[in-house]
Short mmCIF file of C-alpha atoms and ligand atoms in Angstrom, two decimals:
data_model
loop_
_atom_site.label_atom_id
_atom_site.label_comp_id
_atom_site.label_asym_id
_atom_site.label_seq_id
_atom_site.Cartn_x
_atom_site.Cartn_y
_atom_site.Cartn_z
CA UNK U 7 -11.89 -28.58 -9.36
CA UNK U 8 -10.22 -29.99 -12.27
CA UNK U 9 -8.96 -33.49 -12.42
CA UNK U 10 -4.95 -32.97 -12.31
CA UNK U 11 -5.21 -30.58 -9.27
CA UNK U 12 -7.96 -33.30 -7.14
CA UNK U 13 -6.14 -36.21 -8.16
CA UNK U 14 -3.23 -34.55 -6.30
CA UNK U 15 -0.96 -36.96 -9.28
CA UNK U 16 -0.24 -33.64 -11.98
CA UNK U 17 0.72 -29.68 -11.55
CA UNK U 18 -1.56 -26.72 -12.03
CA UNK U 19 -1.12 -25.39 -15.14
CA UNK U 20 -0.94 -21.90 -14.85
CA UNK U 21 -0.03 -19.19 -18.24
CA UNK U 22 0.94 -15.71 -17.02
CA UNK U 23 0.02 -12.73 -18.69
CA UNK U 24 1.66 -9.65 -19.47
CA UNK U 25 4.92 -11.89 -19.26
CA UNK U 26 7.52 -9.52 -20.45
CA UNK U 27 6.36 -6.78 -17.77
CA UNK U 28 8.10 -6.04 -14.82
CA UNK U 29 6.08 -8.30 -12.75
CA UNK U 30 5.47 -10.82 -15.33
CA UNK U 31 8.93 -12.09 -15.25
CA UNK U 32 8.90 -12.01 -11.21
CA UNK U 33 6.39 -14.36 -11.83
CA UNK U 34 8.01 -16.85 -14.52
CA UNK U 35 11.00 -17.00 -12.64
CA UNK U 36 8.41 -18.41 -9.34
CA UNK U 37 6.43 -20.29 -12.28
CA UNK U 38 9.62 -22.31 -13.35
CA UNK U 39 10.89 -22.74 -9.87
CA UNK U 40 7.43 -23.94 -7.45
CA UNK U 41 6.86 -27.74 -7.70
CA UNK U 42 3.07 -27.04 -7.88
CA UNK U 43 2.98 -25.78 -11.10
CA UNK U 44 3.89 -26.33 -14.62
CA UNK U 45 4.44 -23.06 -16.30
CA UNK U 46 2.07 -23.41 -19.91
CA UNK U 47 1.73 -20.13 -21.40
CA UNK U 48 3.38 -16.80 -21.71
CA UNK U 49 0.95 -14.09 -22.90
CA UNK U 50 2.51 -10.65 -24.07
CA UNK U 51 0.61 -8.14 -25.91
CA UNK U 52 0.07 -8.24 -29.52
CA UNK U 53 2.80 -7.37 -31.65
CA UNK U 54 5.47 -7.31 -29.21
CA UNK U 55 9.26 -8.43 -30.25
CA UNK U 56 9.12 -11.72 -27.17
CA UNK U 57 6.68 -13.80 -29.38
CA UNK U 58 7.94 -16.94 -30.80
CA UNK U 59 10.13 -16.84 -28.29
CA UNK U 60 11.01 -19.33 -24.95
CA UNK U 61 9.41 -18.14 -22.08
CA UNK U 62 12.93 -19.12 -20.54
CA UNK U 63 14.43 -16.07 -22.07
CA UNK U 64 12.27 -13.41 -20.37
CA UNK U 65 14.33 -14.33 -17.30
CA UNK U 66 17.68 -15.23 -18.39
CA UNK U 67 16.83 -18.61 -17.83
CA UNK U 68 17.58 -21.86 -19.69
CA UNK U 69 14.88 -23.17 -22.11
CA UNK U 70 10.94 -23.45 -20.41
CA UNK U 71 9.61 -25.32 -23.16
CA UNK U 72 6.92 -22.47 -23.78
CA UNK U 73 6.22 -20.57 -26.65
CA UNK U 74 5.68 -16.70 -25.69
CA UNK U 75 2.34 -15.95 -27.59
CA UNK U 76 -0.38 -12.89 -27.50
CA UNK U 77 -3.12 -15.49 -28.08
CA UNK U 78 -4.87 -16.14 -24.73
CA UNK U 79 -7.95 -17.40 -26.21
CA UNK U 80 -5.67 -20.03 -28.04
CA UNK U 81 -4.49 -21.11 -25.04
CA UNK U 82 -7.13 -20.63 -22.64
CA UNK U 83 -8.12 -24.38 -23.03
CA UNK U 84 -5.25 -25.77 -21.52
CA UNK U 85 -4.67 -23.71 -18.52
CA UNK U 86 -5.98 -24.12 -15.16
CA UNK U 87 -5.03 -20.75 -13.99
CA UNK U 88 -4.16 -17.43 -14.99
CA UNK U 89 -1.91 -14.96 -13.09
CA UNK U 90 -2.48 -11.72 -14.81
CA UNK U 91 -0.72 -8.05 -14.00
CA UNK U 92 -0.95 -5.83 -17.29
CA UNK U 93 -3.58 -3.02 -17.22
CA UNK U 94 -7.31 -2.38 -16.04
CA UNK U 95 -8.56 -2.44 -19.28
CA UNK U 96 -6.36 -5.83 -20.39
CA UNK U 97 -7.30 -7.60 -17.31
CA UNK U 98 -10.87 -6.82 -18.43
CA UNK U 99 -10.05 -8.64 -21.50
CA UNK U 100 -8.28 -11.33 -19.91
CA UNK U 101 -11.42 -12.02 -17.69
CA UNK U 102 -13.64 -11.94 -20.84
CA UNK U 103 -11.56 -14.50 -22.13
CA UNK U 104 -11.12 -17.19 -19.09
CA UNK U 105 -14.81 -16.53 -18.13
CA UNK U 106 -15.97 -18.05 -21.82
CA UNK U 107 -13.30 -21.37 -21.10
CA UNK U 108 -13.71 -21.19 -17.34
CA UNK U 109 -10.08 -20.82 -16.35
CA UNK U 110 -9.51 -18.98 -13.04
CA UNK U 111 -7.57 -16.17 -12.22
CA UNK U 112 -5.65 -14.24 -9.89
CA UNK U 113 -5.42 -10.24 -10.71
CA UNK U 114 -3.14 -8.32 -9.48
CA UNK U 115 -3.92 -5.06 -12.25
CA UNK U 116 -4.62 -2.11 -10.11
CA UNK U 117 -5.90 1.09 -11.40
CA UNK U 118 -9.60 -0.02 -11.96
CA UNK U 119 -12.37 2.09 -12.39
CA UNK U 120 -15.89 1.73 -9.78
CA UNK U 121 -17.38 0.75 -13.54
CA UNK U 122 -14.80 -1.65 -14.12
CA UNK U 123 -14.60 -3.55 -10.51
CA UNK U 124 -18.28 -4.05 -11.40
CA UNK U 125 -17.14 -5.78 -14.37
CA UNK U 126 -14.79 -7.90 -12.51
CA UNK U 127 -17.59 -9.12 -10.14
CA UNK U 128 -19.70 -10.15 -13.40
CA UNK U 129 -17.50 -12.40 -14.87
CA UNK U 130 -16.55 -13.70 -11.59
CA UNK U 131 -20.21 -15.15 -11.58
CA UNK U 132 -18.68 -17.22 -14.09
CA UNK U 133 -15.84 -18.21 -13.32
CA UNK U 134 -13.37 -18.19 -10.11
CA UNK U 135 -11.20 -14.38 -9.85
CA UNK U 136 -8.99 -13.91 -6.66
CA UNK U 137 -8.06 -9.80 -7.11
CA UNK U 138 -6.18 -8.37 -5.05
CA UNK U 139 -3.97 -4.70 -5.26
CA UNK U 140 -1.55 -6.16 -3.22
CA UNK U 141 -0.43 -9.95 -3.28
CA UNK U 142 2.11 -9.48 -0.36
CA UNK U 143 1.33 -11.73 2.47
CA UNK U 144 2.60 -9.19 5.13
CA UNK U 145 1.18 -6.06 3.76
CA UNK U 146 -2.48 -8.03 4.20
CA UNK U 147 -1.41 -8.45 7.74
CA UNK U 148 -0.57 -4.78 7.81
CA UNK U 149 -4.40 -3.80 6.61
CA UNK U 150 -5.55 -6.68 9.49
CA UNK U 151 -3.22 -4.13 11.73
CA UNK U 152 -4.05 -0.36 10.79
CA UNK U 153 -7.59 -1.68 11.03
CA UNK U 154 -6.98 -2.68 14.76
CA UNK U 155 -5.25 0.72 15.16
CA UNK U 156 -7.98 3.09 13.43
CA UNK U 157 -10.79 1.11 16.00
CA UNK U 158 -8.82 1.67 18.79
CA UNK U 159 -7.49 5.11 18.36
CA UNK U 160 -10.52 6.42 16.58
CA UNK U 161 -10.53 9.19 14.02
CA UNK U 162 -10.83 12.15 15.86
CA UNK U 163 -8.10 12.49 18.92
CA UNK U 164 -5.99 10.94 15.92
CA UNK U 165 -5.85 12.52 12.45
CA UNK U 166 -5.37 9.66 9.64
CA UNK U 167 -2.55 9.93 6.92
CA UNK U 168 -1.44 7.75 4.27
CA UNK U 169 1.80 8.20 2.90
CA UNK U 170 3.28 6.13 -0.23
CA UNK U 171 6.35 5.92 -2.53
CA UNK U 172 6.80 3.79 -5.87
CA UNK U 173 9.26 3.75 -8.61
CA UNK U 174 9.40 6.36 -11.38
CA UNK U 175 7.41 4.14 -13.90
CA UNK U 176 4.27 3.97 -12.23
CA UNK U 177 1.25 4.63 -13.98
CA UNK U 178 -1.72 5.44 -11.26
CA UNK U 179 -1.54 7.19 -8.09
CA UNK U 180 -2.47 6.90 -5.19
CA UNK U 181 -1.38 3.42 -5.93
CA UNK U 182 -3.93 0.53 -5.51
CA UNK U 183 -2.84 -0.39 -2.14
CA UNK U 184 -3.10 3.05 -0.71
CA UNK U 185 -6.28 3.40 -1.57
CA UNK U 186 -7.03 -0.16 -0.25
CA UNK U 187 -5.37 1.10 3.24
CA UNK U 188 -8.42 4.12 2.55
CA UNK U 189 -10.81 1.87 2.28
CA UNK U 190 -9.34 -0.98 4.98
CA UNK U 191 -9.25 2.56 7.53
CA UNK U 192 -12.84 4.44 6.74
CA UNK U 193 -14.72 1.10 7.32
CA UNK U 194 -13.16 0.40 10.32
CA UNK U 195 -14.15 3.84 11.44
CA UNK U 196 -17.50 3.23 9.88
CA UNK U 197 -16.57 6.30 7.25
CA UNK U 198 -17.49 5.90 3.68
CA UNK U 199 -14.28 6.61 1.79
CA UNK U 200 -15.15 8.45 -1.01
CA UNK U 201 -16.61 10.95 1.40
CA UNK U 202 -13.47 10.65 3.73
CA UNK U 203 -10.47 10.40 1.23
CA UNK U 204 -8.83 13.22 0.19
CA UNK U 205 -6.63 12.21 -2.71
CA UNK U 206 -4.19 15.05 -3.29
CA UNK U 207 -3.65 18.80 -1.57
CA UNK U 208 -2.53 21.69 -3.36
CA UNK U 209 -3.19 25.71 -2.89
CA UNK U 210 -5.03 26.85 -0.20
CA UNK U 211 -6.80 24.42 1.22
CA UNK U 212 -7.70 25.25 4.32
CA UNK U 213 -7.21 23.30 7.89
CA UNK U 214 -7.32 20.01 7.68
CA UNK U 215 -11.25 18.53 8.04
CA UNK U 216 -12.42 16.16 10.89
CA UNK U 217 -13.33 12.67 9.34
CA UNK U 218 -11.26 12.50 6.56
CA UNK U 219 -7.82 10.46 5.29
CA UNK U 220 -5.58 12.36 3.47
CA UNK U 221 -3.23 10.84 0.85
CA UNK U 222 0.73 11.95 -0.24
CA UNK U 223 2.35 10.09 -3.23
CA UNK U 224 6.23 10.44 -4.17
CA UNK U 225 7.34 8.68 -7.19
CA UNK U 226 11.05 8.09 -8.44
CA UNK U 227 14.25 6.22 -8.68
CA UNK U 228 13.58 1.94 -8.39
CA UNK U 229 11.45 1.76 -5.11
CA UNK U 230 9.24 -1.46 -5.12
CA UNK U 231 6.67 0.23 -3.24
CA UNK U 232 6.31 1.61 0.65
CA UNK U 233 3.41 2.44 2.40
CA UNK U 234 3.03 4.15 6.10
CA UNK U 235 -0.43 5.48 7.39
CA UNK U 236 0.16 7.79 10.40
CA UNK U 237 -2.11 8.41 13.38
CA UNK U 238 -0.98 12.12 14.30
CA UNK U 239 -2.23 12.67 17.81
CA UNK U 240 -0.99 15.45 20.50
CA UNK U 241 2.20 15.25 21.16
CA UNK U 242 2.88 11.89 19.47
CA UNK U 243 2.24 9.66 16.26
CA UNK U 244 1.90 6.09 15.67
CA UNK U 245 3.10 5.04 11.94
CA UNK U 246 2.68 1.43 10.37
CA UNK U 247 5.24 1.08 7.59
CA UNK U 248 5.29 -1.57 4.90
CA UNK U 249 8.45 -1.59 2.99
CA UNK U 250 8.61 -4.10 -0.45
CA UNK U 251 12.79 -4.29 -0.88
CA UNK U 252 11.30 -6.70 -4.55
CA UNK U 253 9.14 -7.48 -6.57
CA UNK U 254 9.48 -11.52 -5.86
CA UNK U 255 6.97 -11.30 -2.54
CA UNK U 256 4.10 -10.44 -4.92
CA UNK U 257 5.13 -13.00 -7.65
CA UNK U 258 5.25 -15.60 -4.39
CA UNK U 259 1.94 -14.08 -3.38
CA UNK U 260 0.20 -14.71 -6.15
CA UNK U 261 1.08 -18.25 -6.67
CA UNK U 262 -0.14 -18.90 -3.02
CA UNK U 263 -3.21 -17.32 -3.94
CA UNK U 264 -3.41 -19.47 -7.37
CA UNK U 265 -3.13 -22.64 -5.61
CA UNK U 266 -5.85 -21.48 -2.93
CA UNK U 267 -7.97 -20.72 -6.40
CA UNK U 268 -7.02 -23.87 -7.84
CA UNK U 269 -8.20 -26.19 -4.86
CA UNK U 270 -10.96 -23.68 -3.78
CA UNK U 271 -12.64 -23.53 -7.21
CA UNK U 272 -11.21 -25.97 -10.01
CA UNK U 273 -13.02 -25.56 -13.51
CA UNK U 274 -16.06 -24.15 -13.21
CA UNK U 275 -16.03 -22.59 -9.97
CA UNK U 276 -17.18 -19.17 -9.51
CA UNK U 277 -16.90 -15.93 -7.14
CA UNK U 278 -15.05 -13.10 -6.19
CA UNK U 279 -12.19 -13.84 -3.68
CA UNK U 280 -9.01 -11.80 -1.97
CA UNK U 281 -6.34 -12.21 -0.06
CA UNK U 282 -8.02 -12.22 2.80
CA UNK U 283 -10.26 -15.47 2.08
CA UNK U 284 -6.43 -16.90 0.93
CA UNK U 285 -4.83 -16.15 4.29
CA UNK U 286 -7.89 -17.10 6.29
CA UNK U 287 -9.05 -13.63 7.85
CA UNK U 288 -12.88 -14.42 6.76
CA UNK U 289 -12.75 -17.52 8.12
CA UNK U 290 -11.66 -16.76 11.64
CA UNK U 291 -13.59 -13.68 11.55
CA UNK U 292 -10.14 -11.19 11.76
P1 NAD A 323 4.67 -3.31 -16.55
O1 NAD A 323 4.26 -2.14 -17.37
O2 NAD A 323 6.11 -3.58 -16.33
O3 NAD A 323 4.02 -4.65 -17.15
C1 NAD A 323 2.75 -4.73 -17.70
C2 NAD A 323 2.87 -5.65 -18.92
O4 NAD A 323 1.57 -5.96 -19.41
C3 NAD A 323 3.66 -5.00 -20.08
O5 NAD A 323 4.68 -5.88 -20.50
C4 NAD A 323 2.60 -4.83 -21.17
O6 NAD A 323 3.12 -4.97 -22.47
C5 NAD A 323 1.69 -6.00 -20.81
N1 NAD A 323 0.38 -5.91 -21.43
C6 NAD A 323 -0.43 -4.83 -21.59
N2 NAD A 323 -1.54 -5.19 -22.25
C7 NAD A 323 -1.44 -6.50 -22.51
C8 NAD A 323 -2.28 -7.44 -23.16
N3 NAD A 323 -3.44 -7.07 -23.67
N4 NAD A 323 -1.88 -8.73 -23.23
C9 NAD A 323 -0.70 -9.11 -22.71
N5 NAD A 323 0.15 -8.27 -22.09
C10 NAD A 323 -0.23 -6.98 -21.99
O7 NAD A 323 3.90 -3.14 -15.16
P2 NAD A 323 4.13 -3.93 -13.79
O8 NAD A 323 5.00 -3.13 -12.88
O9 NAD A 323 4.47 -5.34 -14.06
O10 NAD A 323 2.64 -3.84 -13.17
C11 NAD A 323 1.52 -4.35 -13.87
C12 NAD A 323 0.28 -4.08 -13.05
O11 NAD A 323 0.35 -4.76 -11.79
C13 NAD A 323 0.07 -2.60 -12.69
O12 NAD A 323 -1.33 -2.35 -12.67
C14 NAD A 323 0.64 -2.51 -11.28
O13 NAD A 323 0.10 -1.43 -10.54
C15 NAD A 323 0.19 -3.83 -10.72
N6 NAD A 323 0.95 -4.34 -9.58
C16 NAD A 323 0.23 -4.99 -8.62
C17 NAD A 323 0.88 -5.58 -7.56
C18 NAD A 323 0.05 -6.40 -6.58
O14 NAD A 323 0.61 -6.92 -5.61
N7 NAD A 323 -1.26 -6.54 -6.80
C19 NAD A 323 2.27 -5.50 -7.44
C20 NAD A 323 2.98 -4.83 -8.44
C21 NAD A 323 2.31 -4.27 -9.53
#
């Protein structure tokens, strides 16, 4: 733990990456506004038109005292975490970077590769990273719920479904928290998902197989993200919806899960975390 956050007498000093990105400015606008933290960097990527500029400006907002840079290394020093949501192979970067100075982060970046989440749990033996492809505190709940439903229903009176829609810029599909729902649903049915999860239909593909979790992305217009998995039984379905109207509950996420990183590990701390350890579902065994 670093000195200002256990002597409880100074902020967290946090510098959020990929600052000029949609999310990025959800979270400088949370950065400049929680009394836990004092916003001290503003990482774009190199070359973009932001640098040199105050932070402040990203979000409309009076002066923030911070010069936008694309020099994390730079500034790695002075931070005590880093809130990063730019790209899988960024992130990776990013990691590379606070693992050397021992900063700790919080990811939310989805789109990674098996090679790359291996990656991610190598620098986390050096220093602390909380990732997460969601950061919303209710859509973890809603995992902690489809969980409960896919044990109870089981998947074979009940055919599994996941069903998602995001905005017309997004890069990866199914999105990262889809495919977390895929993952959250096949253990609790004691499936292994990459055998279970079928990704996309099209042509003939024959009737639908027994053990398996089918996936249907839309994409268009501004939607923030929604997510329902449906259990399609005879003569009646039971569908768990998640509906983001913002961006801001992800932003507010992730600074809940940088303070739990901040107190948890401090400088020098190491390990893997998620959401789940933030919210306490490991802890009381949910
Ligand atoms: P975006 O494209 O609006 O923003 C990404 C930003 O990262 C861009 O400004 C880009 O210039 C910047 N960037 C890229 N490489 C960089 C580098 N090397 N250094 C600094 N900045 C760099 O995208 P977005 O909607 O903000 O989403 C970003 C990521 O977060 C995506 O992977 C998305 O799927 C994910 N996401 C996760 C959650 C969650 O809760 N975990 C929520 C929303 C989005």
């Amino acid at each position: 733990m670093t000195d200002k956050v256990r002597d409880g007498d100074s902020l967290i000093r946090v510098g959020i990456v990929g600052a000029a990105g949609r999310m990025g400015r959800e979270l400088i606008q949370v950065a400049l506004s929680n009394g836990a933290f004092k916003l001290e960097a503003a990482v774009v990527r190199a070359g973009s038109e932001w640098i040199g500029q105050d932070a402040g400006a990203l979000v409309g907002a009076a002066s923030a005292g911070v010069v936008i840079s694309s020099d994390l290394a730079g500034l790695a020093e002075g931070l005590d975490v880093v809130i990063d949501f730019t790209g899988p192979s960024a992130s990776l970067e990013h990691m590379r970077i606070c693992a050397e100075h021992g900063v700790n982060m919080v990811i939310g970046t989805t789109g990674f590769t098996d090679e790359q989440k291996a990656q991610m749990a190598q620098f986390a033996e050096k220093t602390g990273i909380l990732w997460a492809p969601n950061m919303g505190t209710s859509v973890n709940v809603a995992f902690k719920l489809i969980a409960m439903a896919a044990k109870a229903l089981g998947g074979v009176d009940y055919d599994i479904e996941v069903l998602e829609t995001h905005h017309r810029h997004k890069v990866d599909a199914p999105s990262g928290t889809a495919l977390k729902m895929g993952e959250v649903l096949a253990d609790a049915l004691g499936w292994d998902f990459k055998e279970a999860g079928v990704l996309s239909r099209e042509g003939m593909t024959g009737e639908r197989q027994d053990k398996t979790i089918g996936f249907a992305t839309l994409r268009g217009g501004d939607v923030a993200g929604e997510h329902t998995v449906l259990f399609l039984g005879e003569g009646e379905r039971l569908e768990i919806t998640h509906r983001s109207n913002s961006r801001k509950h992800w932003a507010q996420g992730s600074f809940r899960a940088a303070l739990w990183i901040s107190q948890q590990c401090g400088r020098g701390g190491v390990g893997l975390y998620s959401m789940d350890h933030v919210l306490g579902f490991l802890s009381e065994g949910v």
